[in-house]
């Protein structure tokens, strides 16, 4: 038996590894099983190229636990290692890798990392007080070797007791960790999480836990819809079928494979837990793919596999990594290409899916200009009659009847067709058409569409009196003198809170309301930006959120001039209350007053 000393500066790195990676302790199993898989793949390759001519036998990795001995064993029949190789690969190389890793990360928060590749074999010491390797190399005339290390920097190596090719890694668990990891349930859970799609069968408790040929490793031409459906069900059991899938299969200029599913997502902010999973050569890395997937695609599902995504680096390094940027851009392109294809192939079907695509497409357009350029021709808008049109189609329709004096086409929209019912009715009575923009990003989207399409303006149906929505050149004379207008205006002003309302008297067609309340378009936009944390607080700017417009040409305007003060107050108050009621703004004492007045009317 030989005793050795691992030569490193820091006396004992194991406690550091252990403490440092505590939050992600369970990855030890992933690391050891992937090593076993790597060794197995190596023997397959050697056999294929004629460097190894003996029987390969059944190639699998077996994980087992022994509750009495308090051990976990990972066995493979891969290439194995000679005594010299253990010295070289485990004691020197793996150790220096682990040391480097700790040096690099000891000052950082674990959350800054994505995956912990690079730690490899030594992650075993996160749960084991003692690790034994028993290995026999595939090479002829070599002897088995046994290596032991107790988590300090010294180890022993001697002849081992093993007559067949391969390696056993035996972890003697620490007392505190044995409770967690000696459970069959726990080990199966970990294997299902990390090893579910490894390319070599992994057996635990008499059962193979993995699918060695997941769909993304195959060519799209070899697969049919049923295969994708089955794979989706395998990944996300009990979930509603996705709308469609995208198969990614690229090997230049980076290696990227995967299958993304477009789930049914609708307006409510979706908190779904089952997101895209990131793999590296079929080894599960993380479900936290925020920095690899464009942000607007985080609600997608499926798998992305790339050995070209650097895994042992910090978040910020990942974001500035040029491969990751290219991969992100590639995925975004794949998604828009697929949408275009669906739109071209079957418009009716595309429209039937639109309600689920709406939010993601708009989010994508707002956050990624290239995506916007590729999708703006099939991004849909929905009318109040629930018909869908592309933006350009809709602008062309509006052009006929809704072009203002400056030659700009006005697209009228409602953010809530129930609450804004009265306004919708007045504008449709005037012969105009309205689309629904009721999604969380839609008001931003309106501003965005104005910038992408020429001579177009979006306006809320309730943003101004009907005749001012699409401005014409004609001016309407006021039926009242300046003096009378002032009297009417003051009668209204004394009854409203001028902090909340901007009061204006205007000459409108006599058939329009006497008093009406509007949400100025610009104010609505500012409010939406503020909601997204981009605007300025209204209070500080002293903005008024609503405009109250008095129509000086309405018959009531002339009538109240002839009324006594009390009667005038009554009439004006009632008209204000009606305007508030129309906008769902009548409440509290004002509502009580209004209701008792209404009751009096029917007595
Ligand atoms: P990596 O897998 O990234 O090379 P590890 O620390 O996981 O780093 O492993 C170090 C080396 O030890 C491997 O490259 C391999 O040469 C050797 N090794 C580890 N496990 C096995 C095994 N089960 N069979 C054969 N060789 C192994
Ligand atoms: Mg490894």
Coordinates of C-alpha atoms and ligand atoms in Angstrom, one line a residue:
X1 CA 0.0 0.0 0.0
X2 CA 1.1 3.4 -0.9
X3 CA 0.4 6.6 1.1
X4 CA 0.2 9.9 -0.7
X5 CA -0.2 13.5 0.1
X6 CA -2.2 15.7 -2.1
X7 CA -0.2 18.8 -2.7
X8 CA -2.2 22.0 -2.4
X9 CA -1.8 25.3 -0.6
X10 CA -4.9 25.1 1.4
X11 CA -4.6 22.4 3.9
X12 CA -8.1 21.1 3.6
X13 CA -10.4 22.2 0.8
X14 CA -13.1 19.7 1.6
X15 CA -14.8 21.7 4.3
X16 CA -14.8 24.7 2.0
X17 CA -16.4 22.7 -0.8
X18 CA -18.9 21.3 1.6
X19 CA -19.9 24.6 3.1
X20 CA -19.7 26.5 0.0
X21 CA -21.8 24.2 -2.1
X22 CA -24.2 23.3 0.6
X23 CA -27.2 24.7 -1.2
X24 CA -26.5 22.6 -4.2
X25 CA -25.1 19.6 -2.4
X26 CA -27.2 17.1 -4.3
X27 CA -25.2 17.6 -7.6
X28 CA -22.7 15.1 -6.3
X29 CA -24.8 12.3 -7.8
X30 CA -25.0 14.0 -11.1
X31 CA -21.2 14.4 -11.2
X32 CA -20.5 10.8 -10.3
X33 CA -23.1 9.3 -12.6
X34 CA -21.9 11.5 -15.5
X35 CA -18.3 10.3 -14.9
X36 CA -19.5 6.7 -15.1
X37 CA -21.4 7.5 -18.3
X38 CA -18.4 9.2 -19.8
X39 CA -16.2 6.2 -19.0
X40 CA -18.8 3.9 -20.6
X41 CA -19.0 6.0 -23.7
X42 CA -15.3 5.9 -23.9
X43 CA -15.2 2.1 -24.0
X44 CA -17.9 2.1 -26.6
X45 CA -15.8 4.4 -28.8
X46 CA -12.7 2.3 -28.2
X47 CA -14.6 -0.8 -29.3
X48 CA -16.0 0.9 -32.3
X49 CA -12.6 2.1 -33.6
X50 CA -11.1 -1.3 -32.9
X51 CA -8.9 -0.4 -30.0
X52 CA -10.8 -2.7 -27.7
X53 CA -11.7 -6.1 -29.0
X54 CA -13.2 -8.0 -26.0
X55 CA -16.9 -8.3 -25.2
X56 CA -18.5 -5.1 -24.2
X57 CA -21.2 -6.9 -22.2
X58 CA -24.2 -5.0 -20.8
X59 CA -23.2 -1.4 -20.6
X60 CA -25.0 0.3 -17.8
X61 CA -24.4 2.3 -14.7
X62 CA -25.8 0.9 -11.5
X63 CA -26.5 3.1 -8.4
X64 CA -27.1 1.3 -5.1
X65 CA -27.4 2.1 -1.5
X66 CA -26.5 0.1 1.6
X67 CA -28.3 1.2 4.7
X68 CA -26.2 -0.9 7.1
X69 CA -22.8 0.2 5.7
X70 CA -24.2 3.7 5.1
X71 CA -22.8 3.8 1.6
X72 CA -23.9 4.8 -1.9
X73 CA -22.1 3.0 -4.7
X74 CA -21.9 4.1 -8.4
X75 CA -20.7 1.2 -10.6
X76 CA -19.9 1.2 -14.2
X77 CA -18.3 -1.1 -16.8
X78 CA -16.5 1.7 -18.6
X79 CA -12.8 2.1 -19.3
X80 CA -11.8 1.9 -15.7
X81 CA -8.5 3.2 -14.3
X82 CA -5.1 1.8 -13.4
X83 CA -3.3 2.8 -10.2
X84 CA -1.3 5.3 -12.2
X85 CA -4.4 6.7 -13.9
X86 CA -6.1 7.2 -10.5
X87 CA -3.1 9.1 -9.3
X88 CA -3.1 11.2 -12.4
X89 CA -6.8 11.8 -13.0
X90 CA -8.2 11.8 -9.6
X91 CA -5.4 12.9 -7.2
X92 CA -3.7 15.4 -9.5
X93 CA -6.1 16.6 -12.1
X94 CA -9.4 16.4 -10.5
X95 CA -8.0 17.8 -7.3
X96 CA -6.4 20.8 -9.1
X97 CA -9.7 21.3 -10.8
X98 CA -11.5 21.4 -7.5
X99 CA -8.9 23.7 -6.0
X100 CA -9.2 26.1 -8.8
X101 CA -12.9 26.0 -8.6
X102 CA -12.9 26.8 -4.9
X103 CA -10.3 29.6 -5.4
X104 CA -12.5 31.1 -8.0
X105 CA -15.8 30.9 -6.1
X106 CA -15.0 31.2 -2.5
X107 CA -15.8 34.9 -2.3
X108 CA -18.9 34.7 -4.4
X109 CA -22.5 33.9 -3.5
X110 CA -23.7 30.5 -4.7
X111 CA -26.6 32.1 -6.4
X112 CA -24.2 33.8 -8.8
X113 CA -23.4 30.5 -10.4
X114 CA -25.4 28.5 -12.8
X115 CA -24.5 24.9 -12.5
X116 CA -21.3 23.8 -10.9
X117 CA -19.6 21.9 -13.6
X118 CA -15.9 21.7 -13.1
X119 CA -16.1 20.4 -9.6
X120 CA -16.6 16.9 -10.7
X121 CA -15.3 14.0 -8.8
X122 CA -14.6 15.9 -5.6
X123 CA -18.2 17.0 -5.1
X124 CA -18.4 13.5 -3.5
X125 CA -17.0 15.0 -0.4
X126 CA -20.0 17.2 0.0
X127 CA -21.8 14.2 1.4
X128 CA -19.1 11.6 2.1
X129 CA -16.6 11.4 4.9
X130 CA -14.7 8.7 3.0
X131 CA -14.6 7.8 -0.6
X132 CA -13.3 4.6 -2.1
X133 CA -12.5 3.9 -5.7
X134 CA -12.2 0.4 -6.9
X135 CA -11.3 0.2 -10.5
X136 CA -10.0 -2.1 -13.2
X137 CA -8.8 -0.7 -16.5
X138 CA -9.9 -2.2 -19.9
X139 CA -6.2 -2.4 -20.8
X140 CA -4.7 -5.9 -20.9
X141 CA -2.4 -7.1 -18.1
X142 CA -3.3 -4.4 -15.7
X143 CA -4.3 -4.9 -12.1
X144 CA -7.3 -3.5 -10.2
X145 CA -6.6 -0.6 -7.9
X146 CA -8.2 0.7 -4.7
X147 CA -8.0 4.3 -3.7
X148 CA -9.2 5.7 -0.3
X149 CA -9.5 9.2 0.9
X150 CA -11.0 10.5 4.1
X151 CA -11.6 14.1 3.1
X152 CA -8.2 15.4 4.2
X153 CA -5.4 15.9 1.9
X154 CA -3.9 12.4 2.4
X155 CA -5.0 9.3 0.6
X156 CA -4.0 5.7 0.2
X157 CA -3.7 3.6 -2.9
X158 CA -3.2 -0.2 -3.2
X159 CA -4.0 -3.2 -5.2
X160 CA -7.8 -3.7 -5.5
X161 CA -10.1 -6.6 -5.5
X162 CA -12.0 -6.5 -8.8
X163 CA -11.8 -8.9 -11.8
X164 CA -13.9 -7.2 -14.4
X165 CA -13.5 -4.0 -16.3
X166 CA -15.0 -0.8 -14.8
X167 CA -15.2 1.3 -11.7
X168 CA -17.0 1.4 -8.4
X169 CA -17.2 4.6 -6.5
X170 CA -18.2 4.0 -2.9
X171 CA -19.3 6.9 -0.8
X172 CA -19.3 6.4 3.0
X173 CA -21.8 9.0 4.0
X174 CA -21.3 11.4 6.9
X175 CA -23.7 10.9 9.8
X176 CA -25.7 14.0 9.0
X177 CA -26.0 13.3 5.3
X178 CA -26.7 9.6 5.5
X179 CA -30.2 10.3 6.8
X180 CA -31.0 12.2 3.6
X181 CA -29.3 10.1 1.0
X182 CA -29.9 6.6 2.2
X183 CA -33.5 6.9 1.2
X184 CA -34.5 5.1 -2.0
X185 CA -37.1 7.8 -2.6
X186 CA -34.5 10.6 -2.4
X187 CA -32.0 8.9 -4.7
X188 CA -34.6 8.0 -7.2
X189 CA -35.8 11.7 -7.2
X190 CA -32.2 12.9 -7.8
X191 CA -31.6 10.5 -10.6
X192 CA -34.9 11.5 -12.2
X193 CA -33.9 15.1 -11.9
X194 CA -30.4 15.0 -13.2
X195 CA -29.9 11.8 -15.1
X196 CA -33.3 11.3 -16.8
X197 CA -31.9 11.7 -20.3
X198 CA -28.4 10.4 -20.0
X199 CA -27.2 8.4 -23.0
X200 CA -26.3 5.2 -21.1
X201 CA -28.9 3.2 -19.0
X202 CA -28.8 4.1 -15.3
X203 CA -30.2 1.5 -13.0
X204 CA -31.4 2.0 -9.5
X205 CA -33.3 -0.5 -7.4
X206 CA -33.7 -2.9 -10.4
X207 CA -35.1 -0.2 -12.6
X208 CA -33.7 1.9 -15.4
X209 CA -34.5 5.5 -14.6
X210 CA -33.5 7.2 -17.9
X211 CA -34.6 7.6 -21.5
X212 CA -31.2 7.2 -23.3
X213 CA -32.4 8.7 -26.6
X214 CA -34.5 11.7 -25.9
X215 CA -36.3 13.3 -28.9
X216 CA -33.9 16.3 -29.1
X217 CA -31.0 14.0 -30.0
X218 CA -32.8 12.8 -33.1
X219 CA -33.4 14.4 -36.4
X220 CA -36.8 16.1 -37.0
X221 CA -37.3 14.1 -40.1
X222 CA -37.3 10.8 -38.1
X223 CA -40.1 12.1 -35.8
X224 CA -43.8 12.6 -36.0
X225 CA -46.3 14.7 -34.1
X226 CA -47.1 11.7 -31.8
X227 CA -43.4 11.6 -30.7
X228 CA -43.4 15.2 -29.7
X229 CA -46.6 14.8 -27.9
X230 CA -45.3 11.8 -26.0
X231 CA -42.1 13.7 -25.1
X232 CA -44.1 16.6 -23.8
X233 CA -46.1 14.3 -21.6
X234 CA -43.0 12.7 -20.3
X235 CA -41.6 16.1 -19.3
X236 CA -44.8 17.6 -18.0
X237 CA -47.3 15.0 -17.0
X238 CA -50.9 16.0 -16.6
X239 CA -50.5 19.3 -18.5
X240 CA -52.6 20.6 -21.2
X241 CA -51.1 19.9 -24.7
X242 CA -49.0 22.6 -26.1
X243 CA -50.0 24.6 -29.2
X244 CA -47.0 23.6 -31.2
X245 CA -43.3 22.7 -31.0
X246 CA -40.0 24.0 -32.4
X247 CA -37.2 21.5 -33.0
X248 CA -33.8 23.2 -32.8
X249 CA -30.9 21.3 -34.4
X250 CA -27.8 23.4 -35.0
X251 CA -24.1 22.5 -35.0
X252 CA -22.6 25.6 -36.5
X253 CA -21.4 28.1 -35.4
X254 CA -22.4 26.6 -32.0
X255 CA -23.9 23.4 -30.9
X256 CA -27.5 23.7 -29.9
X257 CA -30.2 21.1 -29.9
X258 CA -33.6 21.1 -28.2
X259 CA -37.3 21.0 -28.5
X260 CA -39.3 24.0 -27.3
X261 CA -43.0 23.8 -26.7
X262 CA -45.3 26.8 -27.0
X263 CA -47.9 26.3 -24.1
X264 CA -51.3 27.8 -23.9
X265 CA -50.5 31.1 -22.2
X266 CA -53.1 33.7 -21.6
X267 CA -53.3 37.1 -20.1
X268 CA -53.0 36.3 -16.4
X269 CA -49.4 36.5 -15.4
X270 CA -48.3 33.0 -15.7
X271 CA -46.4 31.5 -12.8
X272 CA -45.9 28.1 -14.2
X273 CA -43.2 26.2 -12.6
X274 CA -42.4 23.8 -15.4
X275 CA -40.1 25.9 -17.6
X276 CA -37.5 25.1 -20.2
X277 CA -34.8 22.8 -18.9
X278 CA -31.1 23.3 -19.8
X279 CA -28.9 20.3 -20.5
X280 CA -25.3 19.9 -21.5
X281 CA -24.8 16.7 -23.4
X282 CA -27.9 15.2 -21.9
X283 CA -26.9 16.0 -18.4
X284 CA -29.5 18.2 -16.6
X285 CA -28.0 21.5 -15.6
X286 CA -30.8 23.9 -14.5
X287 CA -34.3 25.0 -15.0
X288 CA -33.2 28.6 -14.5
X289 CA -32.7 29.5 -18.1
X290 CA -33.4 33.2 -17.8
X291 CA -30.1 34.2 -19.3
X292 CA -30.0 31.7 -22.1
X293 CA -33.5 32.2 -23.4
X294 CA -34.6 35.6 -24.5
X295 CA -36.6 37.0 -21.6
X296 CA -39.9 37.0 -23.5
X297 CA -39.6 33.3 -24.1
X298 CA -39.2 32.2 -20.5
X299 CA -42.8 31.0 -20.5
X300 CA -42.0 28.4 -23.1
X301 CA -41.4 24.8 -22.1
X302 CA -39.1 22.0 -23.3
X303 CA -35.4 21.3 -23.4
X304 CA -32.3 23.1 -24.7
X305 CA -29.1 21.2 -24.8
X306 CA -25.8 22.9 -25.5
X307 CA -22.2 22.0 -24.6
X308 CA -21.3 25.5 -25.7
X309 CA -23.0 27.3 -22.9
X310 CA -20.4 28.0 -20.2
X311 CA -21.9 26.5 -17.1
X312 CA -19.5 27.3 -14.3
X313 CA -19.5 31.1 -14.7
X314 CA -21.5 33.9 -13.1
X315 CA -24.7 35.3 -14.3
X316 CA -23.1 38.5 -15.6
X317 CA -20.4 36.6 -17.5
X318 CA -23.0 34.5 -19.0
X319 CA -25.0 37.5 -20.3
X320 CA -22.0 38.9 -22.0
X321 CA -20.7 35.6 -23.4
X322 CA -20.8 35.8 -27.1
X323 CA -21.9 32.2 -27.6
X324 CA -24.8 32.8 -25.3
X325 CA -25.8 35.9 -27.2
X326 CA -25.7 34.1 -30.5
X327 CA -27.8 31.2 -29.0
X328 CA -30.3 33.6 -27.6
X329 CA -30.6 35.4 -31.0
X330 CA -30.9 32.0 -32.7
X331 CA -33.7 30.8 -30.5
X332 CA -35.6 34.1 -31.0
X333 CA -35.3 33.7 -34.8
X334 CA -36.4 30.1 -34.6
X335 CA -39.6 31.1 -32.8
X336 CA -40.5 33.9 -35.2
X337 CA -39.8 31.6 -38.2
X338 CA -42.1 29.0 -36.8
X339 CA -44.8 31.6 -36.2
X340 CA -44.4 32.9 -39.7
X341 CA -44.6 29.3 -41.0
X342 CA -47.9 28.7 -39.1
X343 CA -49.3 32.0 -40.3
X344 CA -48.5 31.2 -44.0
X345 CA -49.6 27.6 -43.8
X346 CA -53.0 28.0 -42.3
X347 CA -54.3 31.4 -41.3
X348 CA -57.5 30.1 -39.8
X349 CA -55.6 27.8 -37.5
X350 CA -53.1 30.6 -36.6
X351 CA -56.0 32.8 -35.7
X352 CA -57.5 30.2 -33.5
X353 CA -54.2 30.1 -31.5
X354 CA -53.7 33.8 -31.4
X355 CA -55.2 34.4 -28.0
X356 CA -52.4 32.3 -26.5
X357 CA -49.7 33.8 -28.7
X358 CA -50.7 37.4 -28.3
X359 CA -48.8 38.2 -25.1
X360 CA -45.6 36.5 -26.0
X361 CA -45.4 38.0 -29.5
X362 CA -46.1 41.5 -28.2
X363 CA -43.6 41.1 -25.4
X364 CA -41.1 39.9 -27.9
X365 CA -41.7 42.8 -30.2
X366 CA -41.4 45.3 -27.4
X367 CA -38.1 43.8 -26.2
X368 CA -36.3 42.6 -29.3
X369 CA -36.3 44.8 -32.4
X370 CA -35.2 42.1 -34.7
X371 CA -38.1 39.9 -33.5
X372 CA -40.4 42.8 -34.0
X373 CA -39.3 43.2 -37.6
X374 CA -39.9 39.6 -38.3
X375 CA -43.3 39.4 -36.6
X376 CA -45.0 42.7 -37.3
X377 CA -46.6 41.5 -40.5
X378 CA -48.5 38.8 -38.8
X379 CA -49.1 40.3 -35.3
X380 CA -52.9 40.4 -34.9
X381 CA -55.3 42.9 -33.6
X382 CA -58.8 41.9 -32.5
X383 CA -61.9 44.0 -33.1
X384 CA -64.8 44.5 -30.7
X385 CA -66.6 42.0 -32.9
X386 CA -63.8 39.5 -32.2
X387 CA -62.5 39.5 -35.7
X388 CA -58.7 39.3 -36.2
X389 CA -56.7 41.3 -38.6
X390 CA -53.0 42.0 -39.1
X391 CA -51.9 45.5 -38.1
X392 CA -51.5 46.6 -41.7
X393 CA -54.8 45.1 -42.7
X394 CA -56.5 47.0 -39.9
X395 CA -54.7 50.3 -40.7
X396 CA -55.9 49.9 -44.3
X397 CA -59.5 49.4 -43.2
X398 CA -59.3 52.4 -40.9
X399 CA -57.8 54.6 -43.5
X400 CA -61.1 54.9 -45.4
X401 CA -63.1 56.4 -42.6
X402 CA -60.8 57.3 -39.8
X403 CA -58.1 59.6 -41.3
X404 CA -57.8 62.9 -39.6
X405 CA -57.1 66.4 -41.0
X406 CA -53.3 65.7 -40.8
X407 CA -53.6 62.6 -43.0
X408 CA -53.0 60.3 -40.0
X409 CA -55.0 57.2 -39.7
X410 CA -56.6 56.9 -36.2
X411 CA -56.9 53.4 -34.7
X412 CA -59.5 53.5 -32.0
X413 CA -59.1 51.0 -29.1
X414 CA -60.8 50.0 -25.9
X415 CA -58.9 48.7 -22.9
X416 CA -62.1 47.2 -21.4
X417 CA -65.1 46.7 -23.6
X418 CA -67.5 46.3 -20.7
X419 CA -66.4 49.4 -18.7
X420 CA -66.1 51.5 -21.8
X421 CA -69.3 50.2 -23.4
X422 CA -70.9 53.7 -23.7
X423 CA -67.9 55.2 -25.4
X424 CA -67.7 52.3 -27.8
X425 CA -71.3 52.8 -28.6
X426 CA -70.9 56.5 -29.3
X427 CA -68.0 55.9 -31.7
X428 CA -69.6 53.0 -33.5
X429 CA -72.8 55.1 -33.9
X430 CA -70.6 57.6 -35.5
X431 CA -69.5 55.0 -38.0
X432 CA -66.0 54.2 -36.6
X433 CA -64.6 50.8 -35.7
X434 CA -62.8 49.7 -32.5
X435 CA -60.2 47.1 -31.6
X436 CA -59.6 45.6 -28.2
X437 CA -56.3 46.3 -26.5
X438 CA -56.8 44.7 -23.1
X439 CA -53.6 42.8 -22.5
X440 CA -51.1 44.0 -19.9
X441 CA -48.7 45.3 -22.5
X442 CA -51.2 46.5 -25.0
X443 CA -51.0 50.2 -24.3
X444 CA -47.2 50.1 -24.7
X445 CA -47.8 48.1 -27.8
X446 CA -50.0 50.9 -29.2
X447 CA -47.1 53.4 -28.8
X448 CA -44.8 50.8 -30.4
X449 CA -47.0 50.2 -33.4
X450 CA -47.2 54.0 -34.0
X451 CA -43.4 53.9 -34.4
X452 CA -43.4 50.9 -36.7
X453 CA -46.2 51.9 -39.1
X454 CA -46.3 55.2 -40.9
X455 CA -48.9 57.9 -40.2
X456 CA -50.8 56.0 -37.6
X457 CA -52.1 57.1 -34.2
X458 CA -53.8 55.0 -31.6
X459 CA -56.5 56.5 -29.4
X460 CA -58.6 55.2 -26.6
X461 CA -62.3 55.3 -27.4
X462 CA -62.8 57.3 -24.1
X463 CA -59.9 59.7 -24.6
X464 CA -62.0 62.6 -26.1
X465 CA -65.5 63.5 -27.2
X466 CA -66.4 61.5 -30.3
X467 CA -66.0 64.4 -32.8
X468 CA -62.5 65.1 -31.5
X469 CA -61.2 61.6 -31.8
X470 CA -60.6 61.9 -35.5
X471 CA -60.0 65.6 -35.9
X472 CA -61.5 67.3 -38.9
X473 CA -60.9 70.8 -40.3
X474 CA -64.3 72.1 -39.5
X475 CA -64.9 74.4 -36.5
X476 CA -68.1 74.5 -34.6
X477 CA -69.4 77.8 -33.4
X478 CA -70.5 78.1 -29.8
X479 CA -74.2 78.8 -29.3
X480 CA -73.3 80.7 -26.1
X481 CA -71.6 84.1 -25.6
X482 CA -68.2 84.2 -23.9
X483 CA -69.9 85.5 -20.7
X484 CA -72.6 82.7 -20.7
X485 CA -69.9 80.1 -21.3
X486 CA -68.1 81.3 -18.2
X487 CA -71.2 81.2 -16.1
X488 CA -71.8 77.6 -17.2
X489 CA -68.2 76.6 -16.6
X490 CA -68.2 78.1 -13.1
X491 CA -71.4 76.3 -12.2
X492 CA -69.6 73.1 -13.0
X493 CA -66.3 74.0 -11.5
X494 CA -67.8 74.7 -8.0
X495 CA -69.1 71.1 -8.0
X496 CA -66.0 69.2 -9.0
X497 CA -62.6 68.6 -7.4
X498 CA -60.3 70.4 -9.7
X499 CA -57.3 68.4 -8.5
X500 CA -58.8 65.3 -10.1
X501 CA -60.4 66.9 -13.1
X502 CA -59.3 69.3 -15.7
X503 CA -62.5 71.2 -16.5
X504 CA -63.0 72.6 -20.0
X505 CA -65.9 74.1 -21.9
X506 CA -66.0 73.4 -25.6
X507 CA -68.3 73.8 -28.6
X508 CA -69.3 70.3 -29.6
X509 CA -72.2 69.1 -31.8
X510 CA -75.4 69.6 -29.7
X511 CA -76.4 65.9 -29.8
X512 CA -73.3 65.0 -27.8
X513 CA -73.4 64.8 -24.0
X514 CA -73.6 68.0 -22.0
X515 CA -71.0 66.9 -19.5
X516 CA -68.6 64.0 -20.3
X517 CA -65.4 62.7 -18.7
X518 CA -62.4 61.5 -20.7
X519 CA -59.1 59.9 -20.1
X520 CA -56.6 61.8 -22.1
X521 CA -54.6 59.5 -24.4
X522 CA -51.2 60.8 -23.2
X523 CA -52.3 60.5 -19.6
X524 CA -53.3 56.9 -20.1
X525 CA -50.0 56.1 -21.6
X526 CA -48.1 57.7 -18.8
X527 CA -50.1 55.8 -16.3
X528 CA -49.3 52.5 -18.1
X529 CA -45.6 53.3 -18.2
X530 CA -45.8 54.2 -14.5
X531 CA -47.3 50.8 -13.8
X532 CA -44.3 49.2 -15.4
X533 CA -42.0 51.4 -13.3
X534 CA -40.9 53.6 -16.2
X535 CA -42.9 56.7 -15.6
X536 CA -42.9 59.6 -13.2
X537 CA -45.2 59.7 -10.2
X538 CA -48.3 61.7 -11.1
X539 CA -48.7 63.5 -7.8
X540 CA -45.4 65.3 -8.1
X541 CA -46.2 66.5 -11.6
X542 CA -49.6 67.6 -10.5
X543 CA -51.2 65.8 -13.5
X544 CA -54.9 65.5 -13.6
X545 CA -56.0 62.1 -14.5
X546 CA -59.3 63.0 -16.2
X547 CA -60.7 65.7 -18.3
X548 CA -64.2 66.9 -17.8
X549 CA -65.7 68.5 -20.9
X550 CA -68.8 70.7 -20.9
X551 CA -70.6 71.0 -24.2
X552 CA -71.6 74.6 -24.6
X553 CA -73.9 73.7 -27.5
X554 CA -76.0 71.2 -25.6
X555 CA -79.6 72.4 -25.0
X556 CA -79.0 72.0 -21.2
X557 CA -76.2 74.6 -21.3
X558 CA -78.7 77.3 -22.4
X559 CA -81.3 75.9 -20.1
X560 CA -79.3 76.2 -16.8
X561 CA -78.6 79.8 -17.6
X562 CA -82.3 80.5 -17.1
X563 CA -82.6 78.4 -13.9
X564 CA -82.4 79.6 -10.3
X565 CA -79.2 78.9 -8.4
X566 CA -80.6 75.9 -6.5
X567 CA -82.1 74.3 -9.6
X568 CA -79.0 74.9 -11.6
X569 CA -76.8 73.3 -9.0
X570 CA -79.2 70.3 -9.0
X571 CA -79.1 69.9 -12.8
X572 CA -75.4 70.3 -13.1
X573 CA -74.8 67.9 -10.2
X574 CA -77.0 65.3 -11.8
X575 CA -75.2 65.6 -15.1
X576 CA -71.8 65.3 -13.5
X577 CA -73.0 62.2 -11.6
X578 CA -74.3 60.7 -14.9
X579 CA -70.9 61.3 -16.5
X580 CA -69.2 59.7 -13.5
X581 CA -71.5 56.8 -13.6
X582 CA -70.8 56.2 -17.2
X583 CA -67.1 55.9 -16.4
X584 CA -67.6 53.7 -13.3
X585 CA -66.4 56.5 -11.1
X586 CA -69.5 57.2 -9.1
X587 CA -69.1 55.9 -5.6
X588 CA -69.3 56.8 -1.9
X589 CA -71.5 59.7 -0.9
X590 CA -71.9 60.8 -4.5
X591 CA -73.4 57.4 -5.3
X592 CA -75.8 57.7 -2.4
X593 CA -76.9 61.1 -3.5
X594 CA -77.4 59.9 -7.0
X595 CA -79.5 56.9 -6.0
X596 CA -81.8 58.9 -3.7
X597 CA -82.3 61.3 -6.5
X598 CA -83.2 58.5 -8.9
X599 CA -85.6 57.1 -6.4
X600 CA -87.3 60.4 -6.1
X601 CA -87.8 60.5 -9.9
X602 CA -89.9 57.3 -9.8
X603 CA -92.1 58.3 -6.9
Ligands
LIG1 P1 -14.2 15.7 -15.5 O1 -15.3 14.7 -15.5 O2 -14.7 17.0 -15.9 O3 -13.0 15.3 -16.3 P2 -13.9 14.9 -12.8 O4 -13.4 15.5 -11.6 O5 -15.4 14.5 -12.7 O6 -13.7 15.8 -14.0 O7 -13.2 13.5 -13.1 C1 -11.8 13.6 -13.3 C2 -11.3 12.4 -14.1 O8 -11.3 11.2 -13.4 C3 -12.1 12.2 -15.4 O9 -11.7 13.0 -16.4 C4 -11.7 10.7 -15.7 O10 -10.5 10.6 -16.4 C5 -11.5 10.1 -14.3 N1 -12.7 9.4 -13.8 C6 -13.6 9.8 -12.9 N2 -14.6 8.9 -12.8 C7 -14.3 7.9 -13.6 C8 -14.9 6.6 -13.8 N3 -16.0 6.2 -13.2 N4 -14.3 5.8 -14.7 C9 -13.1 6.1 -15.3 N5 -12.5 7.3 -15.1 C10 -13.1 8.2 -14.2
LIG2 MG1 -16.9 14.7 -14.4

